[in-house]
Short mmCIF file of C-alpha atoms and ligand atoms in Angstrom, two decimals:
data_model
loop_
_atom_site.label_atom_id
_atom_site.label_comp_id
_atom_site.label_asym_id
_atom_site.label_seq_id
_atom_site.Cartn_x
_atom_site.Cartn_y
_atom_site.Cartn_z
CA MET A 162 64.86 -41.08 96.31
CA GLN A 163 68.10 -41.60 94.86
CA LEU A 164 70.13 -43.01 98.13
CA VAL A 165 69.14 -44.20 101.42
CA THR A 166 71.37 -44.28 104.41
CA VAL A 167 71.05 -45.63 107.60
CA GLY A 168 73.74 -44.87 110.40
CA THR A 169 74.02 -42.98 113.56
CA VAL A 170 73.40 -39.32 113.80
CA ALA A 171 75.25 -37.84 117.16
CA PHE A 172 77.05 -35.99 119.34
CA ASP A 173 80.83 -36.37 119.71
CA ARG A 174 83.27 -35.13 122.11
CA ILE A 175 86.50 -35.28 120.42
CA GLU A 176 90.32 -34.85 121.27
CA THR A 177 93.31 -34.85 119.41
CA PRO A 178 96.99 -34.14 120.08
CA PHE A 179 96.10 -30.75 118.95
CA GLY A 180 92.88 -29.85 120.10
CA LYS A 181 89.48 -30.72 121.66
CA ALA A 182 85.85 -30.19 120.55
CA ASP A 183 83.74 -30.62 123.19
CA LYS A 184 80.03 -31.66 121.92
CA VAL A 185 79.87 -31.52 118.08
CA VAL A 186 77.55 -32.84 115.67
CA GLY A 187 78.79 -36.22 114.30
CA GLY A 188 77.42 -39.83 113.34
CA ALA A 189 78.12 -41.74 110.50
CA ALA A 190 74.87 -40.84 108.90
CA THR A 191 75.46 -37.36 109.13
CA TYR A 192 78.96 -37.45 107.52
CA ILE A 193 77.51 -39.94 104.73
CA SER A 194 74.60 -37.37 103.75
CA LEU A 195 76.25 -34.48 103.59
CA ALA A 196 79.41 -35.96 101.82
CA SER A 197 76.78 -37.60 98.85
CA SER A 198 74.79 -34.28 98.91
CA PHE A 199 77.38 -32.83 96.77
CA PHE A 200 76.48 -35.32 93.98
CA LEU A 201 73.05 -35.83 94.77
CA ASP A 202 69.56 -33.94 95.95
CA LYS A 203 67.29 -36.80 96.77
CA LEU A 204 68.93 -38.59 99.78
CA GLY A 205 67.14 -40.23 102.61
CA LEU A 206 68.48 -40.83 106.16
CA VAL A 207 67.19 -43.34 108.32
CA SER A 208 68.26 -43.13 112.03
CA VAL A 209 66.94 -42.07 115.63
CA VAL A 210 67.92 -39.12 117.64
CA GLY A 211 66.50 -37.53 121.08
CA ASP A 212 65.05 -34.07 121.62
CA ASP A 213 68.37 -32.68 122.47
CA PHE A 214 69.57 -33.13 118.80
CA PRO A 215 69.58 -29.07 117.14
CA LYS A 216 67.10 -28.21 115.08
CA ASP A 217 69.14 -25.78 113.08
CA MET A 218 71.01 -29.16 112.04
CA MET A 219 68.15 -30.33 110.75
CA ASP A 220 67.04 -27.46 108.85
CA LEU A 221 70.84 -27.52 107.44
CA LEU A 222 70.70 -31.04 106.19
CA ARG A 223 67.33 -30.79 104.66
CA GLY A 224 68.34 -27.74 102.78
CA ARG A 225 70.89 -29.93 101.24
CA GLY A 226 68.43 -32.15 100.04
CA VAL A 227 68.23 -34.89 103.04
CA ASP A 228 64.87 -36.03 103.24
CA LEU A 229 64.43 -36.61 107.57
CA ALA A 230 60.91 -38.60 107.27
CA GLY A 231 63.14 -41.75 108.64
CA LEU A 232 64.67 -39.85 111.33
CA GLU A 233 62.85 -40.44 114.44
CA VAL A 234 62.89 -38.09 117.15
CA LEU A 235 62.11 -39.61 120.60
CA GLN A 236 61.20 -36.97 123.10
CA GLY A 237 62.53 -36.80 126.42
CA LYS A 238 65.72 -38.82 125.17
CA GLU A 239 69.32 -38.23 124.49
CA SER A 240 70.91 -38.87 121.42
CA PHE A 241 73.97 -41.20 120.77
CA PHE A 242 76.78 -39.89 122.29
CA TRP A 243 80.74 -40.91 121.25
CA ALA A 244 83.99 -39.23 122.76
CA GLY A 245 87.17 -40.22 121.40
CA ARG A 246 91.03 -39.83 121.58
CA TYR A 247 93.57 -39.74 118.78
CA HIS A 248 97.08 -40.86 119.21
CA TYR A 249 99.79 -38.43 117.86
CA ASP A 250 100.05 -40.62 114.30
CA MET A 251 96.04 -39.61 113.89
CA ASN A 252 95.43 -43.14 112.06
CA SER A 253 94.39 -44.75 115.58
CA ARG A 254 92.25 -43.75 118.26
CA ASP A 255 91.00 -44.92 121.49
CA THR A 256 87.33 -44.72 122.49
CA LEU A 257 86.59 -42.87 125.50
CA GLU A 258 82.95 -43.38 125.70
CA THR A 259 79.94 -44.51 124.13
CA ARG A 260 76.49 -43.76 125.37
CA LEU A 261 74.30 -45.43 123.13
CA ASN A 262 71.11 -43.68 124.58
CA VAL A 263 68.38 -43.55 121.65
CA LEU A 264 70.39 -46.36 119.46
CA LEU A 265 69.03 -48.63 121.76
CA ASP A 266 65.52 -48.05 120.51
CA LEU A 267 66.17 -47.93 116.64
CA ASP A 268 64.28 -50.49 114.96
CA PRO A 269 64.11 -48.64 111.39
CA LYS A 270 61.15 -48.25 109.43
CA LEU A 271 61.51 -46.93 105.72
CA PRO A 272 59.02 -44.32 104.82
CA GLU A 273 57.41 -45.79 101.66
CA HIS A 274 58.86 -43.44 99.26
CA PHE A 275 62.67 -44.31 100.43
CA LYS A 276 61.70 -48.32 99.80
CA ALA A 277 62.27 -48.07 95.79
CA ALA A 278 66.00 -46.15 96.30
CA PRO A 279 68.26 -47.67 93.95
CA TYR A 280 71.22 -46.91 96.13
CA VAL A 281 71.84 -48.13 99.61
CA LEU A 282 74.25 -47.19 102.31
CA LEU A 283 74.50 -49.54 105.32
CA GLY A 284 76.35 -47.20 107.79
CA ASN A 285 78.00 -48.76 110.75
CA LEU A 286 75.25 -50.40 113.04
CA ASP A 287 74.25 -53.34 114.54
CA PRO A 288 74.19 -55.99 111.77
CA LYS A 289 70.68 -56.46 112.61
CA VAL A 290 69.73 -52.95 112.12
CA GLN A 291 71.49 -53.00 108.83
CA ALA A 292 69.42 -56.05 107.78
CA LYS A 293 65.92 -54.93 108.62
CA VAL A 294 66.65 -51.85 106.05
CA LEU A 295 67.94 -54.34 103.32
CA ASP A 296 64.56 -56.18 103.97
CA GLN A 297 62.85 -53.08 103.43
CA VAL A 298 64.10 -51.83 100.17
CA THR A 299 62.38 -53.08 97.11
CA ASP A 300 65.57 -53.79 94.45
CA PRO A 301 68.24 -51.91 94.92
CA ALA A 302 70.84 -51.68 92.37
CA LEU A 303 73.99 -51.06 94.66
CA VAL A 304 74.27 -51.55 98.40
CA VAL A 305 77.31 -50.62 99.93
CA MET A 306 78.33 -51.60 103.96
CA ASP A 307 80.56 -50.19 106.56
CA THR A 308 80.97 -51.67 109.68
CA MET A 309 83.67 -51.85 112.57
CA ASN A 310 85.63 -54.36 114.87
CA PHE A 311 83.13 -53.85 117.60
CA TRP A 312 80.40 -56.07 115.73
CA MET A 313 83.19 -58.65 114.44
CA ASP A 314 83.47 -58.97 117.95
CA SER A 315 80.05 -59.35 119.26
CA ALA A 316 78.11 -60.26 116.58
CA LEU A 317 79.86 -62.17 113.96
CA GLU A 318 77.55 -64.23 112.52
CA ASP A 319 74.56 -61.59 111.71
CA LEU A 320 77.25 -59.86 110.28
CA LYS A 321 78.37 -62.17 107.88
CA LYS A 322 74.72 -62.78 107.06
CA VAL A 323 74.65 -58.79 106.13
CA ILE A 324 78.03 -59.00 104.49
CA ALA A 325 76.79 -61.68 102.20
CA ARG A 326 73.92 -59.51 100.51
CA VAL A 327 75.64 -56.36 100.15
CA ASP A 328 77.92 -55.29 96.66
CA ILE A 329 80.51 -53.59 98.54
CA LEU A 330 81.97 -53.69 101.66
CA CYS A 331 84.28 -50.71 103.08
CA VAL A 332 86.43 -51.55 106.28
CA ASN A 333 89.67 -50.42 107.44
CA ASP A 334 92.79 -52.82 107.19
CA ALA A 335 92.81 -53.86 110.87
CA GLU A 336 89.07 -54.91 110.22
CA ALA A 337 90.00 -56.70 106.84
CA ARG A 338 92.77 -58.51 108.57
CA GLN A 339 90.09 -59.55 112.07
CA LEU A 340 87.59 -60.30 109.38
CA SER A 341 89.49 -62.55 107.25
CA GLY A 342 92.12 -64.01 109.56
CA GLU A 343 94.31 -63.01 107.26
CA HIS A 344 97.44 -60.53 107.56
CA SER A 345 98.15 -60.03 104.02
CA LEU A 346 95.51 -58.02 102.36
CA VAL A 347 95.19 -59.58 99.16
CA LYS A 348 94.37 -62.79 101.04
CA ALA A 349 91.87 -60.83 103.35
CA ALA A 350 90.53 -59.33 100.26
CA ASN A 351 89.82 -62.79 98.48
CA LYS A 352 88.50 -64.13 101.49
CA ILE A 353 86.28 -61.34 102.05
CA LEU A 354 84.99 -61.31 98.31
CA ALA A 355 84.25 -65.40 99.13
CA MET A 356 81.98 -64.18 101.61
CA GLY A 357 79.78 -62.34 99.17
CA PRO A 358 80.59 -58.64 98.16
CA LYS A 359 81.65 -58.03 94.57
CA TYR A 360 83.73 -55.35 95.64
CA LEU A 361 86.03 -54.31 99.01
CA VAL A 362 87.34 -51.19 99.99
CA VAL A 363 89.83 -51.08 102.43
CA LYS A 364 90.72 -48.12 104.15
CA LYS A 365 94.02 -46.87 105.33
CA GLY A 366 93.76 -43.38 106.78
CA GLU A 367 96.31 -41.20 105.38
CA HIS A 368 97.81 -43.92 103.41
CA GLY A 369 94.85 -43.94 101.44
CA ALA A 370 92.63 -46.63 100.22
CA LEU A 371 92.16 -50.07 97.93
CA LEU A 372 89.81 -51.26 95.91
CA PHE A 373 89.67 -54.81 95.34
CA SER A 374 87.43 -57.14 92.97
CA GLU A 375 88.19 -60.65 92.33
CA ASP A 376 90.71 -60.25 89.44
CA ARG A 377 91.63 -56.24 90.06
CA VAL A 378 93.43 -54.22 92.37
CA PHE A 379 93.43 -50.18 92.54
CA PHE A 380 95.20 -47.88 95.29
CA ALA A 381 94.06 -44.48 96.02
CA PRO A 382 96.29 -42.59 98.22
CA ALA A 383 95.42 -39.89 100.51
CA LEU A 384 96.39 -36.27 100.10
CA PRO A 385 99.01 -34.97 102.24
CA LEU A 386 97.47 -32.23 104.39
CA GLU A 387 99.30 -29.60 105.76
CA ASP A 388 97.65 -29.86 108.84
CA ILE A 389 95.16 -32.86 109.88
CA ILE A 390 92.70 -31.45 112.70
CA ASP A 391 90.46 -33.96 113.29
CA PRO A 392 90.10 -37.31 111.65
CA THR A 393 86.40 -38.12 112.75
CA GLY A 394 84.35 -38.97 109.93
CA ALA A 395 86.79 -39.35 107.43
CA GLY A 396 85.87 -42.87 106.73
CA ASP A 397 81.98 -41.88 106.30
CA THR A 398 82.73 -39.03 104.54
CA PHE A 399 84.64 -41.33 102.15
CA ALA A 400 81.74 -43.64 101.91
CA GLY A 401 79.21 -40.96 101.49
CA GLY A 402 81.44 -39.35 98.38
CA PHE A 403 82.11 -42.59 97.15
CA ILE A 404 78.45 -43.91 96.78
CA GLY A 405 77.31 -40.30 96.04
CA TYR A 406 79.49 -39.98 92.98
CA LEU A 407 78.24 -43.51 91.70
CA ALA A 408 74.68 -42.98 92.32
CA ARG A 409 75.27 -39.70 90.34
CA THR A 410 77.03 -41.57 87.54
CA GLN A 411 75.24 -44.81 87.57
CA ASP A 412 78.04 -46.68 86.39
CA HIS A 413 79.13 -49.61 88.27
CA SER A 414 82.30 -50.30 86.22
CA PHE A 415 85.59 -50.98 88.02
CA ASP A 416 87.02 -47.98 85.92
CA ASN A 417 84.02 -45.55 87.66
CA LEU A 418 84.56 -47.38 91.05
CA LYS A 419 88.23 -45.76 90.56
CA ARG A 420 87.04 -42.34 90.28
CA ALA A 421 84.55 -42.75 93.20
CA ILE A 422 87.55 -43.81 95.37
CA ILE A 423 89.19 -40.80 94.43
CA VAL A 424 86.01 -38.46 94.85
CA GLY A 425 85.32 -40.30 98.36
CA SER A 426 89.30 -39.55 99.40
CA ALA A 427 88.77 -35.96 97.86
CA LEU A 428 86.07 -35.27 100.57
CA ALA A 429 87.76 -37.33 103.23
CA SER A 430 90.20 -35.06 103.01
CA PHE A 431 88.22 -32.04 103.51
CA CYS A 432 86.61 -33.55 106.80
CA CYS A 433 90.21 -33.87 108.22
CA GLU A 434 91.15 -30.11 107.95
CA LYS A 435 88.41 -28.85 110.89
CA PHE A 436 86.72 -30.40 114.00
CA GLY A 437 83.14 -32.56 113.12
CA VAL A 438 81.27 -31.43 109.84
CA GLU A 439 82.45 -28.02 109.96
CA ARG A 440 84.77 -27.91 107.08
CA LEU A 441 82.20 -30.03 104.99
CA LEU A 442 79.93 -26.94 105.40
CA GLN A 443 81.78 -24.76 104.03
CA ILE A 444 83.17 -26.38 100.64
CA THR A 445 81.73 -26.30 97.66
CA ARG A 446 81.58 -28.44 94.03
CA GLU A 447 84.39 -26.60 92.63
CA ASP A 448 86.56 -27.07 96.10
CA ILE A 449 86.00 -30.61 95.09
CA ASP A 450 87.05 -30.71 91.54
CA HIS A 451 89.96 -28.84 92.70
CA ARG A 452 90.98 -31.33 95.06
CA VAL A 453 90.32 -34.30 92.71
CA GLN A 454 92.72 -32.71 90.31
CA GLN A 455 95.22 -32.52 93.25
CA PHE A 456 94.65 -36.67 93.53
CA ILE A 457 95.23 -36.66 89.82
CA ASP A 458 98.59 -34.59 89.76
CA LEU A 459 99.83 -36.07 92.98
CA VAL A 460 100.16 -39.70 91.39
CA ASP A 461 100.57 -38.80 87.39
CA PHE A 462 104.19 -39.38 86.47
CA ASP A 463 106.06 -40.98 83.29
CA ILE A 464 108.74 -43.10 82.57
CA GLU A 465 110.32 -44.80 79.86
CA LEU A 466 111.65 -48.00 81.06
CA VAL A 467 115.26 -48.74 80.19
CA GLU A 468 116.27 -51.34 77.96
CA ASP A 469 119.32 -53.51 78.87
P1 AMP B 258 84.36 -42.80 111.57
O1 AMP B 258 85.41 -42.03 111.89
O2 AMP B 258 84.25 -42.39 110.08
O3 AMP B 258 84.76 -44.36 111.95
O4 AMP B 258 83.02 -42.26 111.93
C1 AMP B 258 83.31 -41.44 113.49
C2 AMP B 258 81.60 -41.63 113.84
O5 AMP B 258 81.01 -42.59 114.03
C3 AMP B 258 81.51 -40.49 114.73
O6 AMP B 258 80.96 -39.19 114.67
C4 AMP B 258 80.63 -41.10 115.77
O7 AMP B 258 79.41 -40.76 116.44
C5 AMP B 258 80.63 -42.24 115.41
N1 AMP B 258 80.32 -43.49 115.75
C6 AMP B 258 81.37 -43.93 116.81
N2 AMP B 258 81.12 -45.18 117.65
C7 AMP B 258 80.02 -45.64 116.83
C8 AMP B 258 79.39 -46.78 116.87
N3 AMP B 258 79.76 -47.71 117.90
N4 AMP B 258 78.07 -47.06 116.17
C9 AMP B 258 77.79 -46.54 115.32
N5 AMP B 258 78.48 -45.23 115.18
C10 AMP B 258 79.74 -44.67 115.82
#
């Protein structure tokens, strides 16, 4: 097993100013697994669904190397459901509905063959559940964690305990500010890194992402897209591409993290081009390589500083 991911596997209802999707397959672990499957072939997914979750989607995940031995299917129960509406700028959204359903019963038990996974991705979930996964992995080389404002409001102490145990935390800019109590993202990063992680990734939607270590910062742009259809799952897709690339290259240097950020951003840009996971199911490694090149071209410039 190269990577173990815990997170939601869900149905989403999505409304954007340009269209809507009634009931599409989503969930953080779905996006993460699909994105990382472009780089890895032994992936473990830990989650829970109801018996309403489509079997063909499970087959599709299996076909991409995702081992579902850690996905519990609860008979007679419904899968996690989330509904959201995006604002005109698409960088912000309102949650219209969250039905936890089977998530209330999620008590993650890692199958034996998941426990020695060198890479672990803790998707956005109750920090107590994230901690239970960490308790069961034997000696991971790298742990990446995602979270959201909801847990900062409702379970801050548990959240801080998990943050102290991970190598890389991924949050968006508003969450970095909330978690640190600092408006400046530089000050926020310093405070968050002091909580334990070695690196912090701050996602800024269509304005790119920042990577902070104790003494270095890197900025990756987002690709200007002609049409953004649905940003749902972009953050998770980013995280999946990011950790997938790191697990494939097994190099955790700052310079390689920079490459991983670009790969994650490239994958996230695809995710936004259609509703749900649809676009991720269409693309190939070649498409990803081509898009990474577009990122390189986007920020490539030459300058000779003029002397006085
Ligand atoms: P993202 O757009 O990357 O933040 O992630 C969107 C995905 O997160 C959707 O597919 C939802 O099913 C899932 N999601 C929404 N709310 C929650 C929540 N409270 N906990 C866990 N997953 C969630």
